[in-house]
Amino acid sequence: MPIYKGLPGASLLAKILLQKYEYHVPFYRQIREFHHLCLKIPENTLHGWFKPACELLKPLYDELKMQVLAVDYIQVDETTLPVIINKQSHKAVREYLGMVRAVTTGLVFFHYDDGSRSQETARNLLEPFKGYLQSDGYAAYNIFEGKEGVFPVGCHAHIRRHYETAKEEISLRLNTFWLAKIQELYRIEQAVDIQGISPEMRMSKRQEQALPILDELAQWMETTYPKVLPKSRMGQAIAYAYIFWPRTRNYLKDGRLKIDNNLAENAIRSIALSKKTSCLVEIMRRRKTQLSSVHCWHHAKHLKLIPENGLPI
């Protein structure tokens, strides 16, 4: 049996983890389902199987983490995680779970460092990485500006969201101009996606069509910012875009690069859904153990495996 002195086989353990992380079914509902099948599995027993089953997946997690950081283009993102520190008070604190995605291969791993998303966490995690690092505007990733071998890439979707929040506050003409230009950039990406052209040709198309739009937007920011209040939503949107503008333009440098970080956000969305249906995390050891399972389900979907048959537990 996979678990030392344990009764469940590999297929049952895979089903339990699959239900929890792929279909977001908490343990108490799984116990109810087993009861309907005339299988009486106590809750303590299910929790007892959980940790060693996750630990069996740890070597796969470590290998995939190594493979992700070995590529030359990654995207990063984080999501909040409610954590119960004290089981007696049941008071939850907000911590962070991070995600790293290898864009060219689609492989993903999640990471947890005591709930932190500090610069030290980012530095330790991505120390071996060399290549394009795409993120939103979170300040922790500023440490990679100027680092040899690392080229930060920004996210147009985050910049667009800042302008969208200013809709109610500013003149329609100002906001319409910016959003229309951003939409033009996205239409260029959609067109080359449909054409299915090579990264080299995509880069050439961007230089020809997107670069003039980006230059126009840069000039617009310089002339418009003095006309708005710095603390207004429009002022903040322009300031945010201007600070990250060099990083946001970097997607022109390589045809493989994405215009935004949305693929990373989509990859971490499964965690956000799990927060609504799964039990809150209680202790650090259990939190770290769960990462192996979360990561492996995402990898199994990417490879189109049947998790009950494809995961090596």
PDB file of N, CA and C in Angstrom, residues 130-187:
ATOM      1  N   LYS A 130      16.876  32.622 -14.938  1.00  0.00           N
ATOM      2  CA  LYS A 130      17.419  33.564 -15.908  1.00  0.00           C
ATOM      3  C   LYS A 130      16.460  33.633 -17.091  1.00  0.00           C
ATOM      4  N   GLY A 131      16.063  34.835 -17.465  1.00  0.00           N
ATOM      5  CA  GLY A 131      15.179  34.981 -18.608  1.00  0.00           C
ATOM      6  C   GLY A 131      14.157  36.081 -18.388  1.00  0.00           C
ATOM      7  N   TYR A 132      13.021  35.982 -19.085  1.00  0.00           N
ATOM      8  CA  TYR A 132      11.948  36.966 -18.982  1.00  0.00           C
ATOM      9  C   TYR A 132      11.049  36.635 -17.792  1.00  0.00           C
ATOM     10  N   LEU A 133      10.848  37.621 -16.923  1.00  0.00           N
ATOM     11  CA  LEU A 133      10.013  37.466 -15.730  1.00  0.00           C
ATOM     12  C   LEU A 133       8.827  38.411 -15.845  1.00  0.00           C
ATOM     13  N   GLN A 134       7.632  37.858 -16.074  1.00  0.00           N
ATOM     14  CA  GLN A 134       6.441  38.687 -16.252  1.00  0.00           C
ATOM     15  C   GLN A 134       5.608  38.682 -14.984  1.00  0.00           C
ATOM     16  N   SER A 135       5.196  39.886 -14.566  1.00  0.00           N
ATOM     17  CA  SER A 135       4.420  40.022 -13.332  1.00  0.00           C
ATOM     18  C   SER A 135       3.527  41.246 -13.442  1.00  0.00           C
ATOM     19  N   ASP A 136       2.684  41.421 -12.415  1.00  0.00           N
ATOM     20  CA  ASP A 136       1.931  42.660 -12.326  1.00  0.00           C
ATOM     21  C   ASP A 136       2.848  43.711 -11.686  1.00  0.00           C
ATOM     22  N   GLY A 137       2.287  44.766 -11.160  1.00  0.00           N
ATOM     23  CA  GLY A 137       3.116  45.839 -10.632  1.00  0.00           C
ATOM     24  C   GLY A 137       3.521  45.685  -9.189  1.00  0.00           C
ATOM     25  N   TYR A 138       3.423  44.474  -8.630  1.00  0.00           N
ATOM     26  CA  TYR A 138       3.753  44.316  -7.216  1.00  0.00           C
ATOM     27  C   TYR A 138       5.232  44.627  -6.978  1.00  0.00           C
ATOM     28  N   ALA A 139       5.500  45.416  -5.916  1.00  0.00           N
ATOM     29  CA  ALA A 139       6.834  45.980  -5.692  1.00  0.00           C
ATOM     30  C   ALA A 139       7.907  44.944  -5.397  1.00  0.00           C
ATOM     31  N   ALA A 140       7.542  43.773  -4.895  1.00  0.00           N
ATOM     32  CA  ALA A 140       8.550  42.773  -4.529  1.00  0.00           C
ATOM     33  C   ALA A 140       9.416  42.381  -5.721  1.00  0.00           C
ATOM     34  N   TYR A 141       8.853  42.458  -6.927  1.00  0.00           N
ATOM     35  CA  TYR A 141       9.597  42.036  -8.112  1.00  0.00           C
ATOM     36  C   TYR A 141      10.485  43.138  -8.686  1.00  0.00           C
ATOM     37  N   ASN A 142      10.466  44.312  -8.034  1.00  0.00           N
ATOM     38  CA  ASN A 142      11.349  45.390  -8.483  1.00  0.00           C
ATOM     39  C   ASN A 142      12.818  45.040  -8.281  1.00  0.00           C
ATOM     40  N   ILE A 143      13.105  44.099  -7.383  1.00  0.00           N
ATOM     41  CA  ILE A 143      14.498  43.733  -7.115  1.00  0.00           C
ATOM     42  C   ILE A 143      15.165  43.101  -8.334  1.00  0.00           C
ATOM     43  N   PHE A 144      14.359  42.663  -9.297  1.00  0.00           N
ATOM     44  CA  PHE A 144      14.929  42.025 -10.483  1.00  0.00           C
ATOM     45  C   PHE A 144      15.246  43.024 -11.592  1.00  0.00           C
ATOM     46  N   GLU A 145      14.879  44.302 -11.371  1.00  0.00           N
ATOM     47  CA  GLU A 145      15.270  45.335 -12.330  1.00  0.00           C
ATOM     48  C   GLU A 145      16.787  45.482 -12.288  1.00  0.00           C
ATOM     49  N   GLY A 146      17.412  45.313 -13.406  1.00  0.00           N
ATOM     50  CA  GLY A 146      18.858  45.463 -13.461  1.00  0.00           C
ATOM     51  C   GLY A 146      19.645  44.228 -13.082  1.00  0.00           C
ATOM     52  N   LYS A 147      18.963  43.161 -12.640  1.00  0.00           N
ATOM     53  CA  LYS A 147      19.689  41.938 -12.311  1.00  0.00           C
ATOM     54  C   LYS A 147      20.172  41.271 -13.595  1.00  0.00           C
ATOM     55  N   GLU A 148      21.413  40.864 -13.595  1.00  0.00           N
ATOM     56  CA  GLU A 148      21.999  40.263 -14.786  1.00  0.00           C
ATOM     57  C   GLU A 148      21.256  38.988 -15.187  1.00  0.00           C
ATOM     58  N   GLY A 149      20.846  38.938 -16.426  1.00  0.00           N
ATOM     59  CA  GLY A 149      20.192  37.750 -16.959  1.00  0.00           C
ATOM     60  C   GLY A 149      18.696  37.692 -16.755  1.00  0.00           C
ATOM     61  N   VAL A 150      18.104  38.671 -16.050  1.00  0.00           N
ATOM     62  CA  VAL A 150      16.657  38.698 -15.813  1.00  0.00           C
ATOM     63  C   VAL A 150      16.076  39.947 -16.467  1.00  0.00           C
ATOM     64  N   PHE A 151      14.986  39.763 -17.225  1.00  0.00           N
ATOM     65  CA  PHE A 151      14.375  40.864 -17.962  1.00  0.00           C
ATOM     66  C   PHE A 151      12.896  40.966 -17.572  1.00  0.00           C
ATOM     67  N   PRO A 152      12.544  41.900 -16.670  1.00  0.00           N
ATOM     68  CA  PRO A 152      11.149  42.039 -16.234  1.00  0.00           C
ATOM     69  C   PRO A 152      10.230  42.461 -17.374  1.00  0.00           C
ATOM     70  N   VAL A 153       9.041  41.881 -17.388  1.00  0.00           N
ATOM     71  CA  VAL A 153       8.015  42.195 -18.389  1.00  0.00           C
ATOM     72  C   VAL A 153       6.743  42.568 -17.638  1.00  0.00           C
ATOM     73  N   GLY A 154       6.076  43.631 -18.068  1.00  0.00           N
ATOM     74  CA  GLY A 154       4.887  44.110 -17.382  1.00  0.00           C
ATOM     75  C   GLY A 154       3.599  43.494 -17.906  1.00  0.00           C
ATOM     76  N   CYS A 155       2.477  44.071 -17.445  1.00  0.00           N
ATOM     77  CA  CYS A 155       1.156  43.520 -17.757  1.00  0.00           C
ATOM     78  C   CYS A 155       0.216  44.649 -18.168  1.00  0.00           C
ATOM     79  N   HIS A 156      -0.193  44.645 -19.423  1.00  0.00           N
ATOM     80  CA  HIS A 156      -1.109  45.680 -19.908  1.00  0.00           C
ATOM     81  C   HIS A 156      -2.496  45.548 -19.294  1.00  0.00           C
ATOM     82  N   ALA A 157      -2.873  44.352 -18.892  1.00  0.00           N
ATOM     83  CA  ALA A 157      -4.203  44.173 -18.298  1.00  0.00           C
ATOM     84  C   ALA A 157      -4.316  44.936 -16.984  1.00  0.00           C
ATOM     85  N   HIS A 158      -3.251  44.929 -16.172  1.00  0.00           N
ATOM     86  CA  HIS A 158      -3.290  45.656 -14.904  1.00  0.00           C
ATOM     87  C   HIS A 158      -3.348  47.165 -15.133  1.00  0.00           C
ATOM     88  N   ILE A 159      -2.611  47.640 -16.120  1.00  0.00           N
ATOM     89  CA  ILE A 159      -2.663  49.066 -16.439  1.00  0.00           C
ATOM     90  C   ILE A 159      -4.064  49.451 -16.906  1.00  0.00           C
ATOM     91  N   ARG A 160      -4.658  48.619 -17.749  1.00  0.00           N
ATOM     92  CA  ARG A 160      -6.005  48.907 -18.247  1.00  0.00           C
ATOM     93  C   ARG A 160      -7.013  48.970 -17.100  1.00  0.00           C
ATOM     94  N   ARG A 161      -6.872  48.078 -16.118  1.00  0.00           N
ATOM     95  CA  ARG A 161      -7.809  48.075 -14.988  1.00  0.00           C
ATOM     96  C   ARG A 161      -7.747  49.379 -14.201  1.00  0.00           C
ATOM     97  N   HIS A 162      -6.560  49.952 -14.078  1.00  0.00           N
ATOM     98  CA  HIS A 162      -6.443  51.225 -13.367  1.00  0.00           C
ATOM     99  C   HIS A 162      -7.206  52.329 -14.096  1.00  0.00           C
ATOM    100  N   TYR A 163      -7.169  52.312 -15.414  1.00  0.00           N
ATOM    101  CA  TYR A 163      -7.918  53.311 -16.169  1.00  0.00           C
ATOM    102  C   TYR A 163      -9.415  53.046 -16.110  1.00  0.00           C
ATOM    103  N   GLU A 164      -9.793  51.794 -16.069  1.00  0.00           N
ATOM    104  CA  GLU A 164     -11.218  51.475 -15.997  1.00  0.00           C
ATOM    105  C   GLU A 164     -11.826  51.941 -14.678  1.00  0.00           C
ATOM    106  N   THR A 165     -11.044  51.939 -13.598  1.00  0.00           N
ATOM    107  CA  THR A 165     -11.557  52.415 -12.308  1.00  0.00           C
ATOM    108  C   THR A 165     -11.765  53.925 -12.308  1.00  0.00           C
ATOM    109  N   ALA A 166     -11.168  54.612 -13.273  1.00  0.00           N
ATOM    110  CA  ALA A 166     -11.290  56.068 -13.325  1.00  0.00           C
ATOM    111  C   ALA A 166     -12.456  56.531 -14.190  1.00  0.00           C
ATOM    112  N   LYS A 167     -13.268  55.605 -14.680  1.00  0.00           N
ATOM    113  CA  LYS A 167     -14.348  55.959 -15.608  1.00  0.00           C
ATOM    114  C   LYS A 167     -15.312  56.989 -15.027  1.00  0.00           C
ATOM    115  N   GLU A 168     -15.665  56.821 -13.759  1.00  0.00           N
ATOM    116  CA  GLU A 168     -16.686  57.678 -13.168  1.00  0.00           C
ATOM    117  C   GLU A 168     -16.142  59.050 -12.791  1.00  0.00           C
ATOM    118  N   GLU A 169     -14.826  59.200 -12.826  1.00  0.00           N
ATOM    119  CA  GLU A 169     -14.222  60.397 -12.248  1.00  0.00           C
ATOM    120  C   GLU A 169     -13.749  61.405 -13.286  1.00  0.00           C
ATOM    121  N   ILE A 170     -13.444  60.952 -14.460  1.00  0.00           N
ATOM    122  CA  ILE A 170     -12.794  61.825 -15.433  1.00  0.00           C
ATOM    123  C   ILE A 170     -13.683  62.037 -16.651  1.00  0.00           C
ATOM    124  N   SER A 171     -13.215  62.921 -17.514  1.00  0.00           N
ATOM    125  CA  SER A 171     -13.961  63.161 -18.750  1.00  0.00           C
ATOM    126  C   SER A 171     -13.917  61.915 -19.621  1.00  0.00           C
ATOM    127  N   LEU A 172     -15.012  61.650 -20.283  1.00  0.00           N
ATOM    128  CA  LEU A 172     -15.115  60.460 -21.123  1.00  0.00           C
ATOM    129  C   LEU A 172     -14.067  60.480 -22.231  1.00  0.00           C
ATOM    130  N   ARG A 173     -13.739  61.671 -22.720  1.00  0.00           N
ATOM    131  CA  ARG A 173     -12.788  61.783 -23.823  1.00  0.00           C
ATOM    132  C   ARG A 173     -11.407  61.268 -23.415  1.00  0.00           C
ATOM    133  N   LEU A 174     -10.942  61.649 -22.231  1.00  0.00           N
ATOM    134  CA  LEU A 174      -9.623  61.213 -21.769  1.00  0.00           C
ATOM    135  C   LEU A 174      -9.566  59.701 -21.631  1.00  0.00           C
ATOM    136  N   ASN A 175     -10.560  59.153 -20.973  1.00  0.00           N
ATOM    137  CA  ASN A 175     -10.529  57.722 -20.697  1.00  0.00           C
ATOM    138  C   ASN A 175     -10.743  56.908 -21.972  1.00  0.00           C
ATOM    139  N   THR A 176     -11.607  57.390 -22.848  1.00  0.00           N
ATOM    140  CA  THR A 176     -11.886  56.670 -24.085  1.00  0.00           C
ATOM    141  C   THR A 176     -10.639  56.560 -24.946  1.00  0.00           C
ATOM    142  N   PHE A 177      -9.837  57.614 -24.972  1.00  0.00           N
ATOM    143  CA  PHE A 177      -8.618  57.588 -25.784  1.00  0.00           C
ATOM    144  C   PHE A 177      -7.702  56.462 -25.328  1.00  0.00           C
ATOM    145  N   TRP A 178      -7.417  56.414 -24.042  1.00  0.00           N
ATOM    146  CA  TRP A 178      -6.478  55.401 -23.539  1.00  0.00           C
ATOM    147  C   TRP A 178      -7.011  53.992 -23.767  1.00  0.00           C
ATOM    148  N   LEU A 179      -8.246  53.752 -23.369  1.00  0.00           N
ATOM    149  CA  LEU A 179      -8.801  52.407 -23.486  1.00  0.00           C
ATOM    150  C   LEU A 179      -8.898  51.969 -24.946  1.00  0.00           C
ATOM    151  N   ALA A 180      -9.171  52.913 -25.842  1.00  0.00           N
ATOM    152  CA  ALA A 180      -9.247  52.577 -27.269  1.00  0.00           C
ATOM    153  C   ALA A 180      -7.879  52.161 -27.800  1.00  0.00           C
ATOM    154  N   LYS A 181      -6.841  52.841 -27.356  1.00  0.00           N
ATOM    155  CA  LYS A 181      -5.488  52.499 -27.802  1.00  0.00           C
ATOM    156  C   LYS A 181      -5.056  51.133 -27.262  1.00  0.00           C
ATOM    157  N   ILE A 182      -5.385  50.862 -26.007  1.00  0.00           N
ATOM    158  CA  ILE A 182      -5.068  49.551 -25.436  1.00  0.00           C
ATOM    159  C   ILE A 182      -5.802  48.453 -26.206  1.00  0.00           C
ATOM    160  N   GLN A 183      -7.056  48.750 -26.578  1.00  0.00           N
ATOM    161  CA  GLN A 183      -7.825  47.776 -27.347  1.00  0.00           C
ATOM    162  C   GLN A 183      -7.171  47.509 -28.701  1.00  0.00           C
ATOM    163  N   GLU A 184      -6.579  48.527 -29.287  1.00  0.00           N
ATOM    164  CA  GLU A 184      -5.865  48.332 -30.552  1.00  0.00           C
ATOM    165  C   GLU A 184      -4.691  47.373 -30.366  1.00  0.00           C
ATOM    166  N   LEU A 185      -3.981  47.509 -29.251  1.00  0.00           N
ATOM    167  CA  LEU A 185      -2.857  46.604 -28.978  1.00  0.00           C
ATOM    168  C   LEU A 185      -3.340  45.162 -28.867  1.00  0.00           C
ATOM    169  N   TYR A 186      -4.481  44.977 -28.214  1.00  0.00           N
ATOM    170  CA  TYR A 186      -5.019  43.624 -28.061  1.00  0.00           C
ATOM    171  C   TYR A 186      -5.530  43.072 -29.393  1.00  0.00           C
ATOM    172  N   ARG A 187      -6.053  43.939 -30.251  1.00  0.00           N
ATOM    173  CA  ARG A 187      -6.499  43.470 -31.571  1.00  0.00           C
ATOM    174  C   ARG A 187      -5.315  42.974 -32.396  1.00  0.00           C
TER     175      ARG A 187
END
